[in-house]
Short mmCIF file of C-alpha atoms in Angstrom, two decimals:
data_model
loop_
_atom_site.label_atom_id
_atom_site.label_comp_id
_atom_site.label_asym_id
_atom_site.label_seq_id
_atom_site.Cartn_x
_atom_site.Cartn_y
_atom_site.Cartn_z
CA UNK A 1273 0.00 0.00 0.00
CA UNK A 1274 1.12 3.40 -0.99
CA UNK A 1275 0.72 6.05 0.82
CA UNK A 1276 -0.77 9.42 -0.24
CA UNK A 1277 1.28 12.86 0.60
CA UNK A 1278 -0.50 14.86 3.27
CA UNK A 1279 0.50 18.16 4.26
CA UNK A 1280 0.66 19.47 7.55
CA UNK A 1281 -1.52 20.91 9.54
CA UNK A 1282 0.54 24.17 9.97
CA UNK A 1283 0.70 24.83 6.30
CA UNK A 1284 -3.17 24.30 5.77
CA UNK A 1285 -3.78 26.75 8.19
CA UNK A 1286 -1.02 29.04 6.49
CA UNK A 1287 -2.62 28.62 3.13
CA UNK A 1288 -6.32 29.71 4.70
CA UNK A 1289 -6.37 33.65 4.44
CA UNK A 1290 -3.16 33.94 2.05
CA UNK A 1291 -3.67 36.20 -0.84
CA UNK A 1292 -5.82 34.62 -3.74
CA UNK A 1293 -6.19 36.06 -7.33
CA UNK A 1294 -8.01 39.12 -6.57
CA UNK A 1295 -7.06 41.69 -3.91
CA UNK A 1296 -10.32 43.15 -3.80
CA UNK A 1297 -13.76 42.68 -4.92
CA UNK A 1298 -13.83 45.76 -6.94
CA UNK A 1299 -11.22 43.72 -8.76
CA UNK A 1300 -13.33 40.67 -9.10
CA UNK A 1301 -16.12 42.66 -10.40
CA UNK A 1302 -13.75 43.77 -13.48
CA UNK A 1303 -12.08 40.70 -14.01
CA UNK A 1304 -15.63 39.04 -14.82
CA UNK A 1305 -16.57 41.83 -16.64
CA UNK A 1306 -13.30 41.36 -19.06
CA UNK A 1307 -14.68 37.67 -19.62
CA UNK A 1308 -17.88 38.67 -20.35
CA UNK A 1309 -19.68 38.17 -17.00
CA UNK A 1310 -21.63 40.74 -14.94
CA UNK A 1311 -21.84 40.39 -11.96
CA UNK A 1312 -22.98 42.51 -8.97
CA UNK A 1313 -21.49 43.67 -5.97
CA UNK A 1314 -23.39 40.79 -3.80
CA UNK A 1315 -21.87 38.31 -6.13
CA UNK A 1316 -18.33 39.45 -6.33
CA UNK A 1317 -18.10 39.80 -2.52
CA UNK A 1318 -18.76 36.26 -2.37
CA UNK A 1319 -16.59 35.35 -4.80
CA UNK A 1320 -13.42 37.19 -3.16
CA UNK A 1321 -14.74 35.28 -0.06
CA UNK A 1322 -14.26 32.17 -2.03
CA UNK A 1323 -10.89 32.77 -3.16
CA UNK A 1324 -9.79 33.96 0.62
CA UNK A 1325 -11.71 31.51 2.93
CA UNK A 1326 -10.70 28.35 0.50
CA UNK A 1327 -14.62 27.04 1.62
CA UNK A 1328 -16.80 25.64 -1.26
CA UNK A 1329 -19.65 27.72 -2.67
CA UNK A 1330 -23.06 26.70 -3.41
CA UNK A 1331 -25.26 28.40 -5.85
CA UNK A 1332 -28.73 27.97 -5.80
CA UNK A 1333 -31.15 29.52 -8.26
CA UNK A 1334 -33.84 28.90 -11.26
CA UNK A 1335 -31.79 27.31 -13.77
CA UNK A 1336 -29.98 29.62 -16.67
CA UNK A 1337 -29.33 32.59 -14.29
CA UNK A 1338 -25.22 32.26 -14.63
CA UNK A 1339 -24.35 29.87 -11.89
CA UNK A 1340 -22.47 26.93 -14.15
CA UNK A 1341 -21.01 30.13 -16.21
CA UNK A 1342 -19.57 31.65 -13.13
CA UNK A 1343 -17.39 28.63 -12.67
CA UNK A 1344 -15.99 28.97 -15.97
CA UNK A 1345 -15.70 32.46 -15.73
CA UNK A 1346 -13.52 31.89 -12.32
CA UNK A 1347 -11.89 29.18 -14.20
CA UNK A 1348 -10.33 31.61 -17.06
CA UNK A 1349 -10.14 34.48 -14.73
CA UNK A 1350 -7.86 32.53 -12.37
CA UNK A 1351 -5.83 30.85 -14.78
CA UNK A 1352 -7.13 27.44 -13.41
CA UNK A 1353 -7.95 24.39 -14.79
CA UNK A 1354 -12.16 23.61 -14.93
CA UNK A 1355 -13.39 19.88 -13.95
CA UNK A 1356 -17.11 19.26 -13.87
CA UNK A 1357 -18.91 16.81 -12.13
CA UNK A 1358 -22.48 16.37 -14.10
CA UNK A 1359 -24.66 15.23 -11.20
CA UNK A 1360 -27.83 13.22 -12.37
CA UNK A 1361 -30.20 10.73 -10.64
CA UNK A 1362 -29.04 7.62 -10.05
CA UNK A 1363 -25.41 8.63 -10.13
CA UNK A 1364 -22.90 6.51 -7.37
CA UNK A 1365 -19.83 7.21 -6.09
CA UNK A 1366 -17.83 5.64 -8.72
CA UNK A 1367 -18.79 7.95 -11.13
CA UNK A 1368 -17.59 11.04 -8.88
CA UNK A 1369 -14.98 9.41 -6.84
CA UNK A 1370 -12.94 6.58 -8.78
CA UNK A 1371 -12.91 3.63 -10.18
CA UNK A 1372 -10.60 0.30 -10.51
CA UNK A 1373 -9.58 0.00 -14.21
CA UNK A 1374 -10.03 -4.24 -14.24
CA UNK A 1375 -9.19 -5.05 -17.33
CA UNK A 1376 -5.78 -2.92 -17.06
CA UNK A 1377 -5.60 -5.20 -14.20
CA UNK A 1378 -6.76 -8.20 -15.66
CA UNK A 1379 -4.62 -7.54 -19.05
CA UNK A 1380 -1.38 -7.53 -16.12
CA UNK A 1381 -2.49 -10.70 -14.67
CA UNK A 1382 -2.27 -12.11 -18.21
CA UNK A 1383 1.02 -11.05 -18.65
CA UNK A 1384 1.95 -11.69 -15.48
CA UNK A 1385 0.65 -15.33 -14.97
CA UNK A 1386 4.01 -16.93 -14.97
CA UNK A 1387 5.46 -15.09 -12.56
CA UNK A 1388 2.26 -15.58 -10.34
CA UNK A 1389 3.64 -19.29 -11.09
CA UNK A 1390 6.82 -19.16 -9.78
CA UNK A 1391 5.06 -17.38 -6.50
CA UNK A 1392 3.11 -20.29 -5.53
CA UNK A 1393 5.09 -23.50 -7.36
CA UNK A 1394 6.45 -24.61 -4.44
CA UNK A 1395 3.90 -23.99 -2.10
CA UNK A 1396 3.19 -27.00 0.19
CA UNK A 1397 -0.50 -26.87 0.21
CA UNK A 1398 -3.22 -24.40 -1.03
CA UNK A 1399 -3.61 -22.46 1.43
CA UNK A 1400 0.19 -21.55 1.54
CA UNK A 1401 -0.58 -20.35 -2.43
CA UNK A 1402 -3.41 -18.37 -1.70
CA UNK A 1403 -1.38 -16.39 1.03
CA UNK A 1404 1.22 -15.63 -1.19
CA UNK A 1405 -0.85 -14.25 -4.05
CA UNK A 1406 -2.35 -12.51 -1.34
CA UNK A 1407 0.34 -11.01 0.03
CA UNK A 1408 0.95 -9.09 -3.82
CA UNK A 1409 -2.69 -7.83 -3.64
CA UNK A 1410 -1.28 -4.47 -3.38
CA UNK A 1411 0.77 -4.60 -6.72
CA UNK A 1412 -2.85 -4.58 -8.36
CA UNK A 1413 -4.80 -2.46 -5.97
CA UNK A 1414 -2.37 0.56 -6.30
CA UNK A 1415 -2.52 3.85 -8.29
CA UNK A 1416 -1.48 2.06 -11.16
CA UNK A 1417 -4.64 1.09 -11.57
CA UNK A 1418 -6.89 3.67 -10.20
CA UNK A 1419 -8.74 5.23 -12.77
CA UNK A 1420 -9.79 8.55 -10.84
CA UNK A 1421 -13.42 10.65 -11.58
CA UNK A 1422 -13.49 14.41 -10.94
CA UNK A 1423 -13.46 14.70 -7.09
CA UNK A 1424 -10.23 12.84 -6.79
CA UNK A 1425 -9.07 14.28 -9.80
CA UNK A 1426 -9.39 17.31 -8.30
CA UNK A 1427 -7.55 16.59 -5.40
CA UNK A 1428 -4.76 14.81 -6.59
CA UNK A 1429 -4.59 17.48 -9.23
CA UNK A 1430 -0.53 18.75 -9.06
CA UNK A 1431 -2.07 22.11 -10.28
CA UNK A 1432 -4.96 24.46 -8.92
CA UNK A 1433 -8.20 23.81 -10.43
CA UNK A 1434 -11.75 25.16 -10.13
CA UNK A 1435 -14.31 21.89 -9.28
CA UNK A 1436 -17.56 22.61 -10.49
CA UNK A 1437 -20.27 20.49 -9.01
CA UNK A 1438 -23.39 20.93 -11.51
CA UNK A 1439 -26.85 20.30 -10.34
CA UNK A 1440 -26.18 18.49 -7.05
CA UNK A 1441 -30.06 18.40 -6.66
CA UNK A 1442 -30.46 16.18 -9.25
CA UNK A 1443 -27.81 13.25 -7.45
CA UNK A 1444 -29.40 11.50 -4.99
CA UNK A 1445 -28.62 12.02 -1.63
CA UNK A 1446 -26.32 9.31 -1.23
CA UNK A 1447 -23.92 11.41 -2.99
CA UNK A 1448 -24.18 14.23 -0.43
CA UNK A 1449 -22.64 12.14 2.03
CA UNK A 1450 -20.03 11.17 -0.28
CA UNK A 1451 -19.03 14.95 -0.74
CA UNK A 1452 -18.81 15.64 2.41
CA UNK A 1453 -15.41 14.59 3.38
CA UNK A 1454 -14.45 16.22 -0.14
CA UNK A 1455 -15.81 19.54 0.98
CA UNK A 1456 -15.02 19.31 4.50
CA UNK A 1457 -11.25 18.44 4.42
CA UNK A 1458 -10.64 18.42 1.02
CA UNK A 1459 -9.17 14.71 0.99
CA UNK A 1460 -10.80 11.82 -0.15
CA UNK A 1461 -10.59 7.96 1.27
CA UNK A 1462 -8.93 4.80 -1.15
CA UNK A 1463 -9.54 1.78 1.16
CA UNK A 1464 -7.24 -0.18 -0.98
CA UNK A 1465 -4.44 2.81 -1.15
CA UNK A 1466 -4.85 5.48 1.38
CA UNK A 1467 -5.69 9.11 1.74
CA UNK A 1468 -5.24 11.88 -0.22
CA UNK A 1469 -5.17 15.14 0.72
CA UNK A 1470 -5.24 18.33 -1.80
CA UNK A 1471 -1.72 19.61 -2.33
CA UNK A 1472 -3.92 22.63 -3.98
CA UNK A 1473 -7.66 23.71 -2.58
CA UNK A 1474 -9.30 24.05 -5.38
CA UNK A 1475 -11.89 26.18 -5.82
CA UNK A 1476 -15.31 24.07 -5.46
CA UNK A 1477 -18.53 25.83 -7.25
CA UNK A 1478 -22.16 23.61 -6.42
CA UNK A 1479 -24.60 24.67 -8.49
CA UNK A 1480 -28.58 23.94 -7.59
CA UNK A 1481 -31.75 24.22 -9.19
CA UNK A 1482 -33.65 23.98 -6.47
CA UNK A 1483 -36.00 20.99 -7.48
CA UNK A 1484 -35.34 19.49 -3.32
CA UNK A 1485 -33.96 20.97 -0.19
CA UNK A 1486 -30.17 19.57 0.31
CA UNK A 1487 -28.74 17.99 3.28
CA UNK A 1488 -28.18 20.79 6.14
CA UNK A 1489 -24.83 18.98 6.66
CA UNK A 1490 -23.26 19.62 2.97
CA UNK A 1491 -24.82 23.36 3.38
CA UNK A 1492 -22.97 23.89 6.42
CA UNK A 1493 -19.37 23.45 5.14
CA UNK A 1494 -20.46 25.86 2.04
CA UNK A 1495 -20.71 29.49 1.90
CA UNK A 1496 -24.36 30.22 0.20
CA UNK A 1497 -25.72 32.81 -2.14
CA UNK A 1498 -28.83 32.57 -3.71
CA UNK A 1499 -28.40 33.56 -7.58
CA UNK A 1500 -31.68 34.92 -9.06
CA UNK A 1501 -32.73 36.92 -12.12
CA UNK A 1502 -30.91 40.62 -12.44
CA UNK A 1503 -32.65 43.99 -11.80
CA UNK A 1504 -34.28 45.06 -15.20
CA UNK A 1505 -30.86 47.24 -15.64
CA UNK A 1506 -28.35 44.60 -14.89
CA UNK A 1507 -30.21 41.97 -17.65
CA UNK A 1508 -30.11 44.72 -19.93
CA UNK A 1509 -26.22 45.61 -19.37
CA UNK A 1510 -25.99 41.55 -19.81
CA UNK A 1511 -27.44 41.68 -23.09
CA UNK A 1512 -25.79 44.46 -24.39
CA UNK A 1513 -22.17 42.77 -23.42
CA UNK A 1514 -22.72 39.74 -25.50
CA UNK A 1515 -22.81 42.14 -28.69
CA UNK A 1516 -26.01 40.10 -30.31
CA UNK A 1517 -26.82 42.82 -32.71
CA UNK A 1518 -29.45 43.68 -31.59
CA UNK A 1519 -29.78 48.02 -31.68
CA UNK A 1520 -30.11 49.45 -27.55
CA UNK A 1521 -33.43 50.37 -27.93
CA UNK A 1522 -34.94 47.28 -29.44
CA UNK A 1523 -32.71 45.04 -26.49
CA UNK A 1524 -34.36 47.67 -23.82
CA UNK A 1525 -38.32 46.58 -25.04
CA UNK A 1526 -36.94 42.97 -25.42
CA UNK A 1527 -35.92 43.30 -21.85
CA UNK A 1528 -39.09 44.91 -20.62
CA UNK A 1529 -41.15 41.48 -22.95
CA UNK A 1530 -39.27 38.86 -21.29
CA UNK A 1531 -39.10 40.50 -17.70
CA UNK A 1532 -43.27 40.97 -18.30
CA UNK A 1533 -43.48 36.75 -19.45
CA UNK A 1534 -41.65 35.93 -16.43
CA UNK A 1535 -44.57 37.55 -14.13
CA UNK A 1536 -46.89 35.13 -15.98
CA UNK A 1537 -47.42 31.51 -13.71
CA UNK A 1538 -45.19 29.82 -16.10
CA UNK A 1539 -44.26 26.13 -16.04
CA UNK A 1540 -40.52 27.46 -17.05
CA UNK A 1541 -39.67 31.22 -16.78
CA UNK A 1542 -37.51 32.76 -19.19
CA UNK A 1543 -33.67 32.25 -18.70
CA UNK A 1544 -30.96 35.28 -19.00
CA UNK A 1545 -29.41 33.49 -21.63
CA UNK A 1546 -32.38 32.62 -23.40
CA UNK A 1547 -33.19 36.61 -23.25
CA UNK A 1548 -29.76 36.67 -25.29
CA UNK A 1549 -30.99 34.09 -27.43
CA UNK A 1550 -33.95 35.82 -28.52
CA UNK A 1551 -32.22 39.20 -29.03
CA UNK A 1552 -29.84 37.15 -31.60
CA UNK A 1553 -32.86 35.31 -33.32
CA UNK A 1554 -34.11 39.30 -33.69
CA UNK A 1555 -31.01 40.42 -35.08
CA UNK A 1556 -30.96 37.58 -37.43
CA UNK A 1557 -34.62 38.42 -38.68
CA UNK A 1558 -33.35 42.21 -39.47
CA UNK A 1559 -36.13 43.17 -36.90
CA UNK A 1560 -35.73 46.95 -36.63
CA UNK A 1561 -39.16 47.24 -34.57
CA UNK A 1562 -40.61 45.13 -32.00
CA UNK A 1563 -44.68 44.06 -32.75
CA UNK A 1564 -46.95 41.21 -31.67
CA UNK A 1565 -46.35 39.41 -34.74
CA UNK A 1566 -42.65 38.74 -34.92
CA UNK A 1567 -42.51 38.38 -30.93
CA UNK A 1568 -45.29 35.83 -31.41
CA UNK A 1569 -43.75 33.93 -34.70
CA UNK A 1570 -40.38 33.71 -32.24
CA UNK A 1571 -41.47 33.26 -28.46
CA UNK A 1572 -41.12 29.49 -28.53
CA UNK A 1573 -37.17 30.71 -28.14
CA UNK A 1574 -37.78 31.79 -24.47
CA UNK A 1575 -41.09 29.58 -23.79
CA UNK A 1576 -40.39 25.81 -24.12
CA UNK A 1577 -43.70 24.63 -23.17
CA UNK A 1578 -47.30 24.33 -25.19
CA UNK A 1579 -49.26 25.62 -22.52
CA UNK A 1580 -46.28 27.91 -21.65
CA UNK A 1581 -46.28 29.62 -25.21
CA UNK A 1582 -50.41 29.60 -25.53
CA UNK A 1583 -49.83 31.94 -21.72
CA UNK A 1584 -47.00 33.87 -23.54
CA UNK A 1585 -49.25 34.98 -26.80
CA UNK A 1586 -51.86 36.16 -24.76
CA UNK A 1587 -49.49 38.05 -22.95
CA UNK A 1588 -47.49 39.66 -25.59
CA UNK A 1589 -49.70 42.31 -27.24
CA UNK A 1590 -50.50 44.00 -23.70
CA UNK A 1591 -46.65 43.56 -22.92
CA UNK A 1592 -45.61 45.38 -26.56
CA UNK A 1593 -48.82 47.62 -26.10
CA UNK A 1594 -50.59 47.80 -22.88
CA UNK A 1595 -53.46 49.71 -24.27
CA UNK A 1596 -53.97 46.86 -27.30
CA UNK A 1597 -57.35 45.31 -27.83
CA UNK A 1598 -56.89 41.80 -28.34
CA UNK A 1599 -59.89 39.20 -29.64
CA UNK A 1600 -60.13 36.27 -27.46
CA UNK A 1601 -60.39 33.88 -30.05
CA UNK A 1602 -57.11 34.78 -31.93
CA UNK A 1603 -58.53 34.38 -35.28
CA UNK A 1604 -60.25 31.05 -34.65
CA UNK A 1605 -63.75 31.12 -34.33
CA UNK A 1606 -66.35 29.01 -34.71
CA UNK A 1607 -67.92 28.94 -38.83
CA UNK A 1608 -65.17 29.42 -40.54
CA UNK A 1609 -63.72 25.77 -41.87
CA UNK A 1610 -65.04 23.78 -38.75
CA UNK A 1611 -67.59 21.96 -40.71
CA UNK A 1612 -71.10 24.42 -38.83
CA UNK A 1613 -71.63 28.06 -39.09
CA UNK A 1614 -72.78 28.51 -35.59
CA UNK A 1615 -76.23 29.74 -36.68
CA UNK A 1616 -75.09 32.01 -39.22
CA UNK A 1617 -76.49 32.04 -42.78
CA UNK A 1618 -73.40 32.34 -45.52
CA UNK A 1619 -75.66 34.42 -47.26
CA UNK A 1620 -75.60 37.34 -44.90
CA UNK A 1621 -72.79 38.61 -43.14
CA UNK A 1622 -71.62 37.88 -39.70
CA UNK A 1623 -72.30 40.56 -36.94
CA UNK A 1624 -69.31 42.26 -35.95
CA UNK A 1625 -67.38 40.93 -32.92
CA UNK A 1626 -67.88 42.69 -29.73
CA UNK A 1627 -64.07 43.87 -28.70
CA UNK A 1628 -62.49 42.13 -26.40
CA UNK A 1629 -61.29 43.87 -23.01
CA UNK A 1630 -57.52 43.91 -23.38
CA UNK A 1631 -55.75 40.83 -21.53
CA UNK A 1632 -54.44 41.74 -17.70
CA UNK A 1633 -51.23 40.28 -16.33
CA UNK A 1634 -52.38 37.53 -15.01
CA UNK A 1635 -53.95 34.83 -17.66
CA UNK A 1636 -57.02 33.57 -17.19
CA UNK A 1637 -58.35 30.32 -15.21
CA UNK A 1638 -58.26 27.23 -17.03
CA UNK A 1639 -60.33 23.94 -16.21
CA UNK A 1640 -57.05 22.00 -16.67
CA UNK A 1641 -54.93 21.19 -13.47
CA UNK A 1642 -52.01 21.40 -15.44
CA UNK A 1643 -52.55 24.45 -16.53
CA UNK A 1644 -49.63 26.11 -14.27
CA UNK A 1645 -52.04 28.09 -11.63
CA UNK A 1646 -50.22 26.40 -9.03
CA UNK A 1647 -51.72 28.40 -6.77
CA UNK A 1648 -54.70 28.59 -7.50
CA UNK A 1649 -55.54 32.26 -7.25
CA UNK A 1650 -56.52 32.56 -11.26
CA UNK A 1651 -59.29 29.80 -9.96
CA UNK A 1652 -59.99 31.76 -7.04
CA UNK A 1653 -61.31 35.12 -8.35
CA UNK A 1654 -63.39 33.60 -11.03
CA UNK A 1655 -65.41 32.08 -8.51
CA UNK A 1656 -65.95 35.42 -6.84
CA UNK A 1657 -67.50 36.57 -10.29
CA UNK A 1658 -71.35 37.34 -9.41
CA UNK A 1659 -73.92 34.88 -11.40
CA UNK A 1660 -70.81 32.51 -12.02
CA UNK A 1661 -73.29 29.37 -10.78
CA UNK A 1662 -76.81 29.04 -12.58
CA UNK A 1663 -79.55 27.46 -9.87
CA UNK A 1664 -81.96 25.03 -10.87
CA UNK A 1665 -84.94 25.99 -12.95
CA UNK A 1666 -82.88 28.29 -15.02
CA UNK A 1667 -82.56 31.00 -12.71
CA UNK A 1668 -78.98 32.33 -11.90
CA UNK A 1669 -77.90 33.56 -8.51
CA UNK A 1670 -78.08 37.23 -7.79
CA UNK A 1671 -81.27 37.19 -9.71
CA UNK A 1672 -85.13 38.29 -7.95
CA UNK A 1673 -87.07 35.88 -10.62
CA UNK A 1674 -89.94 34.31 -8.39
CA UNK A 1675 -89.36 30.74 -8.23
CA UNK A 1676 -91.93 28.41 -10.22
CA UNK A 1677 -94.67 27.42 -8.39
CA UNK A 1678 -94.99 23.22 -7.39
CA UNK A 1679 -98.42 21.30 -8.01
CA UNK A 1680 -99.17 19.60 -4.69
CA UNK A 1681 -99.52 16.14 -6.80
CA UNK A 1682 -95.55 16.23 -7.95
CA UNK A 1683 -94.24 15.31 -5.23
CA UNK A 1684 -96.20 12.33 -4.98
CA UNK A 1685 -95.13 11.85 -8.71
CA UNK A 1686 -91.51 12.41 -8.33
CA UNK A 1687 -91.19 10.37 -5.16
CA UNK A 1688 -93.24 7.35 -6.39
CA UNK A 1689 -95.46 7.31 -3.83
CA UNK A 1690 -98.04 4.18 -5.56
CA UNK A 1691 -94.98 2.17 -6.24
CA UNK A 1692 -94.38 -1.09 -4.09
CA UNK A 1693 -91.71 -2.72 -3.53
CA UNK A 1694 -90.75 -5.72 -5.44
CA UNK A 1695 -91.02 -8.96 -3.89
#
């Protein structure tokens, strides 16, 4: 058995506190910004405190708000080298740990198989043999044949590196406990070989979407921040950096759209960089003026879901215009290529549509539980609409119709009163 190098406890301790990349967080703020990435004061104070208090950092946040780009930001800011760790469900250790390469092993034992000969030829009995092959057990269990995964690849790494830890939600929680010796002491445990202990902390990035509550223990040896989406400003200063094409003005009302969608109760809100994405599929297009039309013909770039982008193009007319009259109907009514002209003669024209008060913020109930009032409140206030509930005998509530007056032989009648029982 080999044994790993482990520094001392007097030069961890040293190393904790000793100056990192940046020297402020004014300076982290620019460095990011040179890369591409902008990030706010909040942000960049937590990064320095990365960099200084060599603790891991765990980002948690709806999904496409910058957290896995902030890791590779850090990565080419710092000069460091990036490994990921792709969490999923299902994943075990030996996908973020290590592994034993067996058939490098095996392919040795093939080569080797006549000097395992001579070992154990003149062994007296059987169980003589089988101690001395086991007494070589280490030649195959060593680093030779360790095949390490991006934890231990991280720590055995003779250069700094930047760990990045994608969607730990997703892992199951096995794997928590697994990273917390990782995250705690930055050393991770080889039964077979030893224990190895970073000769470099490197800087560990967790990224969370926030689809389960982690373990209290694995949040307690990270520092936390809470990543959501930018101040209407901040997304706009975003855009603007990635040079899409778009012209200032046009990215400013794209803003204001997709900022406007995300207040909608949307199965998936609208991500940062799918804001970008939208101002390039613009700027493609040669829009030079934002309308209903091409915002419609191009919101399935930001909205990923049917019922999502049905939401979305109700929206969009109030969000371009907020004094536009919009027909419910889109379009679509009834008597035109449905087979029935909904009591309409061909011969004479249609009655003109009565407008259609223009669409508020909030879309309307739906009768399907899927429909993404997760709440409930769209469901809510339409039942606190007056005469919402007809009554029997056709009259609705609210109303002071006199109610229809009962023959004193109906209720015999209705109740079967003759009738006897079979026998």
């Amino acid at each position: 058995m080999t044994d790993a190098v482990v520094p001392s406890a007097t030069d961890a301790a040293a190393a904790i506190g000793a100056g990192g990349p940046f020297e402020s967080v004014d300076q982290v703020v620019e460095a990011l910004r040179e890369h591409g990435y902008i990030a706010d004061a909040r942000l960049a104070t937590t990064v320095f405190l990365l960099t200084r208090l060599d603790k891991p950092l765990l980002l948690e946040g709806p999904a496409g708000v910058g957290k896995t780009e902030l890791a590779k930001m850090l990565a080419l800011t710092t000069g460091r080298r990036l490994l990921r760790l792709q969490c999923y469900e299902g994943q075990d250790e030996t996908k973020a740990l290590y592994e034993w390469d067996y058939g490098k092993q095996l392919m040795y034992t093939q080569i080797l198989r006549e000097k395992i000969g001579q070992v154990v030829e003149d062994a007296p009995d059987l169980a003589s043999a089988v101690e001395r092959v086991g007494s070589q057990e280490s030649v195959f269990f060593s680093e030779r044949f360790l095949a390490p995964r991006p934890l231990l690849e991280a720590i055995r790494s003779e250069q700094p590196c930047v760990l990045l830890i994608d969607e730990v939600d997703r892992a199951d929680e096995a794997l928590e406990a697994v990273l917390l010796e990782t995250l705690g002491e930055y050393q991770i445990s080889v039964p077979e070989v030893g224990t190895f202990t970073a000769k470099h902390r490197p800087y560990v990035l967790l990224t969370s979407n926030n689809t389960r509550d982690l373990a209290a223990a694995l949040k307690r040896r990270c520092l936390h921040l809470f990543l959501d989406y930018p101040s209407a400003a901040r997304e706009l200063e975003i855009v603007r950096s990635k040079k899409t094409g778009l012209s200032d003005q046009l990215a400013e009302e794209l803003v204001t759209v997709v900022r406007g969608l995300r207040e909608l109760e949307l199965r998936k809100s609208p991500s940062i960089s799918e804001t970008i994405d939208w101002a390039r599929t613009l700027a493609v297009l040669g829009v030079d003026e934002l309308n209903s039309q091409i915002l419609s013909d191009t919101v399935s770039v930001v909205v990923k879901y049917d019922k999502d982008v049905k939401k979305a193009m109700d929206a969009i007319p109030h969000l371009v215009d907020p004094n536009a009259v919009v027909d419910d109907d889109h379009g679509h009514g009834h008597g035109h290529g449905h087979g029935h002209d909904g009591g309409h003669s061909h011969d004479e024209p249609a009655p003109a549509p009565t407008p259609a008060p223009a669409p508020t913020a909030r879309p309307a109930a739906s009768d399907d539980p899927d429909d993404g009032d997760v709440d409930g409140r769209s469901k809510r206030a339409a039942k606190d609409e007056p005469g919402r509930h007809p009554v029997y005998g056709g009259v609705t509530s609210g109303s002071s119709t006199r109610p229809r007056p009962v023959s004193p032989g109906q209720g015999s009648r209705s109740f079967g009163g003759t009738r006897r029982r079979p026998i």
